[in-house]
PDB file of C-alpha atoms in Angstrom:
ATOM      1  CA  MET A   1     135.931  59.768 122.857  1.00  0.00           C
ATOM      2  CA  THR A   2     137.362  59.843 126.358  1.00  0.00           C
ATOM      3  CA  ILE A   3     138.671  62.973 127.976  1.00  0.00           C
ATOM      4  CA  HIS A   4     142.237  61.645 127.782  1.00  0.00           C
ATOM      5  CA  SER A   5     142.047  60.999 124.054  1.00  0.00           C
ATOM      6  CA  THR A   6     140.484  64.454 123.631  1.00  0.00           C
ATOM      7  CA  ILE A   7     143.371  65.991 125.567  1.00  0.00           C
ATOM      8  CA  ASP A   8     145.915  64.041 123.498  1.00  0.00           C
ATOM      9  CA  SER A   9     144.243  65.161 120.269  1.00  0.00           C
ATOM     10  CA  LEU A  10     144.120  68.786 121.393  1.00  0.00           C
ATOM     11  CA  ASP A  11     147.755  68.627 122.486  1.00  0.00           C
ATOM     12  CA  THR A  12     148.706  67.351 119.041  1.00  0.00           C
ATOM     13  CA  LEU A  13     146.696  70.135 117.396  1.00  0.00           C
ATOM     14  CA  VAL A  14     148.350  72.777 119.576  1.00  0.00           C
ATOM     15  CA  ARG A  15     151.798  71.457 118.672  1.00  0.00           C
ATOM     16  CA  LEU A  16     150.897  71.447 114.967  1.00  0.00           C
ATOM     17  CA  ARG A  17     149.557  74.992 115.163  1.00  0.00           C
ATOM     18  CA  SER A  18     152.703  76.066 117.015  1.00  0.00           C
ATOM     19  CA  THR A  19     154.789  74.614 114.208  1.00  0.00           C
ATOM     20  CA  LYS A  20     152.672  76.475 111.672  1.00  0.00           C
ATOM     21  CA  VAL A  21     153.086  79.736 113.605  1.00  0.00           C
ATOM     22  CA  GLU A  22     156.861  79.238 113.761  1.00  0.00           C
ATOM     23  CA  LYS A  23     156.967  78.565 110.017  1.00  0.00           C
ATOM     24  CA  LEU A  24     154.945  81.702 109.286  1.00  0.00           C
ATOM     25  CA  GLN A  25     157.181  83.733 111.614  1.00  0.00           C
ATOM     26  CA  ALA A  26     160.262  82.492 109.747  1.00  0.00           C
ATOM     27  CA  ASP A  27     158.584  83.409 106.468  1.00  0.00           C
ATOM     28  CA  MET A  28     157.809  86.902 107.789  1.00  0.00           C
ATOM     29  CA  ALA A  29     161.436  87.317 108.871  1.00  0.00           C
ATOM     30  CA  ALA A  30     162.597  86.371 105.370  1.00  0.00           C
ATOM     31  CA  GLN A  31     160.118  88.830 103.864  1.00  0.00           C
ATOM     32  CA  GLN A  32     161.367  91.569 106.205  1.00  0.00           C
ATOM     33  CA  ALA A  33     164.933  90.869 105.044  1.00  0.00           C
ATOM     34  CA  THR A  34     163.801  91.111 101.411  1.00  0.00           C
ATOM     35  CA  LYS A  35     162.060  94.397 102.147  1.00  0.00           C
ATOM     36  CA  ALA A  36     165.246  95.738 103.746  1.00  0.00           C
ATOM     37  CA  ARG A  37     167.215  94.724 100.639  1.00  0.00           C
ATOM     38  CA  TYR A  38     164.704  96.507  98.397  1.00  0.00           C
ATOM     39  CA  GLN A  39     164.973  99.637 100.522  1.00  0.00           C
ATOM     40  CA  ALA A  40     168.790  99.519 100.537  1.00  0.00           C
ATOM     41  CA  ASN A  41     168.833  99.057  96.762  1.00  0.00           C
ATOM     42  CA  LEU A  42     166.486 102.010  96.317  1.00  0.00           C
ATOM     43  CA  ALA A  43     168.726 104.183  98.463  1.00  0.00           C
ATOM     44  CA  ARG A  44     171.744 103.154  96.371  1.00  0.00           C
ATOM     45  CA  LEU A  45     169.905 103.792  93.115  1.00  0.00           C
ATOM     46  CA  ASP A  46     168.803 107.233  94.307  1.00  0.00           C
ATOM     47  CA  SER A  47     172.362 108.089  95.305  1.00  0.00           C
ATOM     48  CA  LEU A  48     173.625 106.864  91.904  1.00  0.00           C
ATOM     49  CA  ALA A  49     171.102 109.041  90.084  1.00  0.00           C
ATOM     50  CA  SER A  50     171.887 112.127  92.141  1.00  0.00           C
ATOM     51  CA  GLY A  51     175.625 111.428  92.284  1.00  0.00           C
ATOM     52  CA  SER A  52     176.141 111.364  88.547  1.00  0.00           C
ATOM     53  CA  GLY A  53     176.263 115.147  88.529  1.00  0.00           C
ATOM     54  CA  ALA A  54     174.700 117.765  86.310  1.00  0.00           C
ATOM     55  CA  SER A  55     174.674 116.751  82.683  1.00  0.00           C
ATOM     56  CA  GLY A  56     174.110 120.265  81.277  1.00  0.00           C
ATOM     57  CA  ALA A  57     177.692 121.390  81.924  1.00  0.00           C
ATOM     58  CA  LEU A  58     179.198 118.538  79.894  1.00  0.00           C
ATOM     59  CA  PRO A  59     179.938 118.348  76.199  1.00  0.00           C
ATOM     60  CA  LEU A  60     177.004 117.187  74.084  1.00  0.00           C
ATOM     61  CA  ALA A  61     177.982 113.512  73.727  1.00  0.00           C
ATOM     62  CA  LEU A  62     178.811 113.172  77.423  1.00  0.00           C
ATOM     63  CA  ALA A  63     175.656 115.057  78.421  1.00  0.00           C
ATOM     64  CA  LEU A  64     173.562 112.677  76.296  1.00  0.00           C
ATOM     65  CA  ASN A  65     175.315 109.657  77.811  1.00  0.00           C
ATOM     66  CA  CYS A  66     174.886 111.023  81.355  1.00  0.00           C
ATOM     67  CA  GLY A  67     171.219 111.779  80.720  1.00  0.00           C
ATOM     68  CA  GLN A  68     170.557 108.268  79.423  1.00  0.00           C
ATOM     69  CA  TYR A  69     172.381 106.818  82.443  1.00  0.00           C
ATOM     70  CA  LYS A  70     170.203 108.866  84.823  1.00  0.00           C
ATOM     71  CA  LEU A  71     167.031 107.833  82.976  1.00  0.00           C
ATOM     72  CA  ALA A  72     168.042 104.166  83.169  1.00  0.00           C
ATOM     73  CA  VAL A  73     168.807 104.417  86.897  1.00  0.00           C
ATOM     74  CA  ILE A  74     165.548 106.276  87.573  1.00  0.00           C
ATOM     75  CA  ALA A  75     163.571 103.676  85.573  1.00  0.00           C
ATOM     76  CA  LEU A  76     165.253 100.878  87.515  1.00  0.00           C
ATOM     77  CA  ALA A  77     164.431 102.656  90.790  1.00  0.00           C
ATOM     78  CA  ASP A  78     160.784 102.994  89.703  1.00  0.00           C
ATOM     79  CA  ASN A  79     160.649  99.267  88.931  1.00  0.00           C
ATOM     80  CA  HIS A  80     162.132  98.567  92.357  1.00  0.00           C
ATOM     81  CA  ARG A  81     159.537 100.809  94.012  1.00  0.00           C
ATOM     82  CA  THR A  82     156.761  98.924  92.225  1.00  0.00           C
ATOM     83  CA  ASP A  83     158.269  95.594  93.266  1.00  0.00           C
ATOM     84  CA  LEU A  84     158.620  96.848  96.835  1.00  0.00           C
ATOM     85  CA  SER A  85     154.983  97.916  97.005  1.00  0.00           C
ATOM     86  CA  LEU A  86     153.892  94.501  95.679  1.00  0.00           C
ATOM     87  CA  HIS A  87     156.161  92.821  98.213  1.00  0.00           C
ATOM     88  CA  GLU A  88     154.680  94.917 101.021  1.00  0.00           C
ATOM     89  CA  ALA A  89     151.185  93.840  99.930  1.00  0.00           C
ATOM     90  CA  THR A  90     152.314  90.206 100.069  1.00  0.00           C
ATOM     91  CA  MET A  91     153.760  90.885 103.515  1.00  0.00           C
ATOM     92  CA  ALA A  92     150.420  92.253 104.687  1.00  0.00           C
ATOM     93  CA  VAL A  93     148.693  89.046 103.565  1.00  0.00           C
ATOM     94  CA  SER A  94     151.355  86.961 105.295  1.00  0.00           C
ATOM     95  CA  GLN A  95     151.017  89.035 108.460  1.00  0.00           C
ATOM     96  CA  ARG A  96     147.280  88.404 108.445  1.00  0.00           C
ATOM     97  CA  ALA A  97     147.857  84.651 108.022  1.00  0.00           C
ATOM     98  CA  LEU A  98     150.354  84.727 110.902  1.00  0.00           C
ATOM     99  CA  SER A  99     147.905  86.602 113.096  1.00  0.00           C
ATOM    100  CA  ASP A 100     145.117  84.137 112.275  1.00  0.00           C
ATOM    101  CA  ALA A 101     147.368  81.132 112.943  1.00  0.00           C
ATOM    102  CA  TRP A 102     148.541  82.611 116.244  1.00  0.00           C
ATOM    103  CA  SER A 103     144.944  83.295 117.325  1.00  0.00           C
ATOM    104  CA  GLU A 104     143.900  79.772 116.398  1.00  0.00           C
ATOM    105  CA  ARG A 105     146.833  78.320 118.320  1.00  0.00           C
ATOM    106  CA  GLU A 106     145.991  80.403 121.379  1.00  0.00           C
ATOM    107  CA  LEU A 107     142.341  79.393 121.229  1.00  0.00           C
ATOM    108  CA  LEU A 108     143.240  75.712 120.961  1.00  0.00           C
ATOM    109  CA  GLY A 109     145.681  76.170 123.852  1.00  0.00           C
ATOM    110  CA  GLN A 110     142.911  77.621 126.003  1.00  0.00           C
ATOM    111  CA  VAL A 111     140.573  74.755 125.115  1.00  0.00           C
ATOM    112  CA  LEU A 112     143.361  72.298 125.949  1.00  0.00           C
ATOM    113  CA  GLU A 113     143.936  73.911 129.345  1.00  0.00           C
ATOM    114  CA  GLN A 114     140.183  73.855 130.004  1.00  0.00           C
ATOM    115  CA  LYS A 115     139.976  70.146 129.140  1.00  0.00           C
ATOM    116  CA  LYS A 116     142.996  69.431 131.351  1.00  0.00           C
ATOM    117  CA  GLY A 117     141.215  71.226 134.185  1.00  0.00           C
ATOM    118  CA  VAL A 118     138.071  69.160 133.637  1.00  0.00           C
ATOM    119  CA  ALA A 119     140.139  65.958 133.625  1.00  0.00           C
ATOM    120  CA  GLU A 120     141.969  67.006 136.808  1.00  0.00           C
ATOM    121  CA  LEU A 121     138.653  67.802 138.492  1.00  0.00           C
ATOM    122  CA  ALA A 122     137.246  64.396 137.487  1.00  0.00           C
ATOM    123  CA  ARG A 123     140.394  62.673 138.716  1.00  0.00           C
ATOM    124  CA  ASN A 124     140.212  64.524 142.053  1.00  0.00           C
ATOM    125  CA  ARG A 125     136.533  63.663 142.362  1.00  0.00           C
ATOM    126  CA  THR A 126     137.264  59.971 141.725  1.00  0.00           C
ATOM    127  CA  GLU A 127     140.103  60.026 144.244  1.00  0.00           C
ATOM    128  CA  ARG A 128     137.897  61.641 146.909  1.00  0.00           C
ATOM    129  CA  LYS A 129     135.163  59.064 146.242  1.00  0.00           C
ATOM    130  CA  ARG A 130     137.677  56.248 146.604  1.00  0.00           C
ATOM    131  CA  GLU A 131     138.956  57.725 149.880  1.00  0.00           C
ATOM    132  CA  ASP A 132     135.380  58.155 151.153  1.00  0.00           C
ATOM    133  CA  ASP A 133     134.585  54.540 150.266  1.00  0.00           C
ATOM    134  CA  LEU A 134     137.689  53.358 152.127  1.00  0.00           C
ATOM    135  CA  ALA A 135     136.785  55.470 155.142  1.00  0.00           C
ATOM    136  CA  THR A 136     133.226  54.103 155.097  1.00  0.00           C
ATOM    137  CA  GLN A 137     134.498  50.518 154.871  1.00  0.00           C
ATOM    138  CA  SER A 138     136.935  51.168 157.707  1.00  0.00           C
ATOM    139  CA  TRP A 139     134.195  52.674 159.867  1.00  0.00           C
ATOM    140  CA  LEU A 140     131.849  49.789 159.116  1.00  0.00           C
ATOM    141  CA  ALA A 141     134.585  47.274 159.943  1.00  0.00           C
ATOM    142  CA  GLY A 142     135.178  49.056 163.263  1.00  0.00           C
ATOM    143  CA  ARG A 143     131.517  48.804 164.231  1.00  0.00           C
ATOM    144  CA  LYS A 144     131.426  44.999 164.036  1.00  0.00           C
TER     145      LYS A 144
END
């Protein structure tokens, strides 16, 4: 495999890894938005539970109804908290995948830059050799 085909292959890999990183970043942004929705819903549920008032001062039927309402809202909030904690665990896994993909992309980018440097050095060396050969030929032609 020539250095130019190696550089082309590495360039393709870097672009693919960049696309993967962008996809994972978009996924993380969507997960952050979902987390914000969970947190907003929990805040609303907590305010609904606390805003329903004291049920002990009401007549028996209304107190029972108010108590059941509070229990239902609290149970729903607990389910949301459980879902939020599971979502945060999924986010941690996604963050790790994003970090790994970014590191891999950076590493491939460094290898690509190194290979480009090697190719540039080889090209410069070839150019200098060609110029030296021309100078030698010119000098030899001048001696005749």
